[in-house]
Each structure stands twice: as C-alpha cells, then as structure tokens.
C-alpha cells in the first residue's frame, strides 16, 4: 500500500484495508501483506476473529492459508469477512436474557383453530 491506487479496483481494495484498521491492530507490513494477498488472488478471503486474521483462497485447497496474529480492537464485533467484492462485519452476538417459554403459542392456536373447524 505504499503506492497510490491507480484503478477503481485498487482504490476499493485500499479503502477496505484501511477500514480494517478500525477493527484490528495491524502494522503497515501486515496491511501490505493483506492488500497484496487480495491483489494476487481474486478469490481470496480474509476471515477475522478475536485474535487473528486468516488469509485463504476459495476454491484453491493447494494454497495454504496464512494467519496474521491481530487483536480485534472493536468489542462490538465478533469478526469480519473481507474479499475483493465485499467487507462484512459480524456483529457481536449477545444471547437474550428473557426468561420463560413462548415457543408453543402459535402451534397451540393452530390446534385450537383446527379443532374449532371440525
């Protein structure tokens, strides 16, 4: 990422890599590695979790995935998925703490309606 983007595709890739720094602690060298990986492999995907980014190529099992140890600095997310076509943030999931059971009410209503129709 030491050079200015010359094409729209390079500009988008550059922006996504910069956006990645809002969520992960990355050095300039690591950013360059991610940018170049995406530039080299059109089917590349970067998958992030709490402690690392995995760089892999879809549909190419012969290319071994690479791992970058990178701490996620955004507590509102559980990870990311970055490709040449998309940047997806996986929001942090907090299970509901509501108590009680409400799963059967619609089926009970259906059974009551069916009984009434006889």
XYZ file of C-alpha atoms in Angstrom:
118
model
C 0.000 0.000 0.000
C 2.995 2.234 -0.476
C 1.772 3.436 -3.857
C -1.304 5.422 -4.771
C -4.180 3.367 -6.213
C -4.379 3.709 -9.990
C -7.621 1.865 -10.731
C -11.044 1.801 -9.141
C -10.424 -1.801 -8.048
C -7.175 -0.807 -6.319
C -8.896 2.146 -4.642
C -11.655 -0.080 -3.231
C -9.118 -2.670 -2.034
C -7.078 0.116 -0.407
C -10.176 1.535 1.342
C -11.180 -1.889 2.683
C -7.699 -2.426 4.082
C -7.806 0.995 5.752
C -11.280 0.181 7.139
C -9.812 -2.995 8.588
C -7.592 -0.881 10.856
C -10.730 0.398 12.620
C -11.320 -3.122 13.882
C -7.865 -4.750 14.198
C -4.414 -3.736 15.411
C -2.245 -4.068 12.308
C 1.216 -2.894 11.343
C 1.917 -1.329 7.971
C 3.714 -4.536 6.958
C 0.645 -6.632 7.833
C -1.632 -4.259 5.900
C 0.651 -4.531 2.880
C 0.532 -8.309 3.173
C -3.293 -8.303 3.215
C -3.519 -5.833 0.311
C -1.053 -7.840 -1.795
C -2.792 -11.115 -0.963
C -6.110 -9.719 -2.205
C -4.387 -8.292 -5.294
C -2.684 -11.610 -6.080
C -5.678 -13.889 -5.579
C -9.049 -12.714 -6.959
C -10.854 -15.390 -4.866
C -9.033 -14.508 -1.646
C -10.960 -14.162 1.577
C -9.799 -12.693 4.865
C -11.617 -14.046 7.913
C -11.141 -12.271 11.207
C -11.927 -13.367 14.740
C -10.890 -12.079 18.187
C -7.178 -12.786 17.853
C -6.268 -13.336 14.234
C -6.914 -12.841 10.553
C -6.852 -15.874 8.284
C -5.940 -15.290 4.657
C -7.098 -18.034 2.343
C -8.124 -18.586 -1.247
C -11.541 -20.050 -2.001
C -11.598 -22.979 -4.433
C -7.803 -23.451 -4.193
C -7.080 -26.037 -1.465
C -3.480 -26.325 -2.694
C -2.776 -22.786 -1.423
C -2.191 -22.992 2.311
C -3.997 -20.405 4.453
C -1.860 -17.753 6.128
C -2.507 -16.434 9.627
C -1.796 -12.959 10.937
C -1.959 -12.557 14.698
C -4.048 -9.429 15.065
C -6.072 -8.367 18.060
C -9.625 -7.234 17.399
C -9.956 -3.788 18.996
C -13.687 -3.375 18.344
C -15.734 -5.036 21.091
C -18.956 -4.549 19.107
C -17.967 -7.214 16.567
C -17.180 -10.929 16.621
C -15.253 -10.823 13.359
C -15.059 -9.776 9.722
C -15.098 -11.268 6.237
C -13.175 -9.345 3.618
C -12.904 -10.168 -0.082
C -12.236 -8.211 -3.244
C -16.013 -7.818 -3.568
C -17.198 -7.226 -0.016
C -16.423 -6.186 3.539
C -18.762 -7.804 6.053
C -18.747 -7.095 9.765
C -20.042 -9.861 12.012
C -21.723 -8.081 14.934
C -21.181 -9.249 18.488
C -23.957 -11.622 19.490
C -25.377 -11.301 22.981
C -27.910 -14.010 23.832
C -31.269 -12.801 25.050
C -31.718 -12.975 28.787
C -35.512 -13.156 28.710
C -36.996 -15.932 30.767
C -39.998 -18.088 30.115
C -41.093 -20.225 27.234
C -43.051 -18.811 24.331
C -42.305 -21.295 21.587
C -45.567 -23.223 21.570
C -48.155 -20.471 21.466
C -48.619 -20.285 17.697
C -48.916 -24.053 17.319
C -51.441 -24.142 20.163
C -53.504 -21.527 18.357
C -53.335 -23.551 15.157
C -54.509 -26.665 17.001
C -57.384 -24.755 18.587
C -58.402 -23.380 15.197
C -58.252 -26.830 13.642
C -60.416 -28.255 16.450
C -62.961 -25.461 16.001
C -63.214 -26.157 12.261
C -64.414 -29.741 12.742
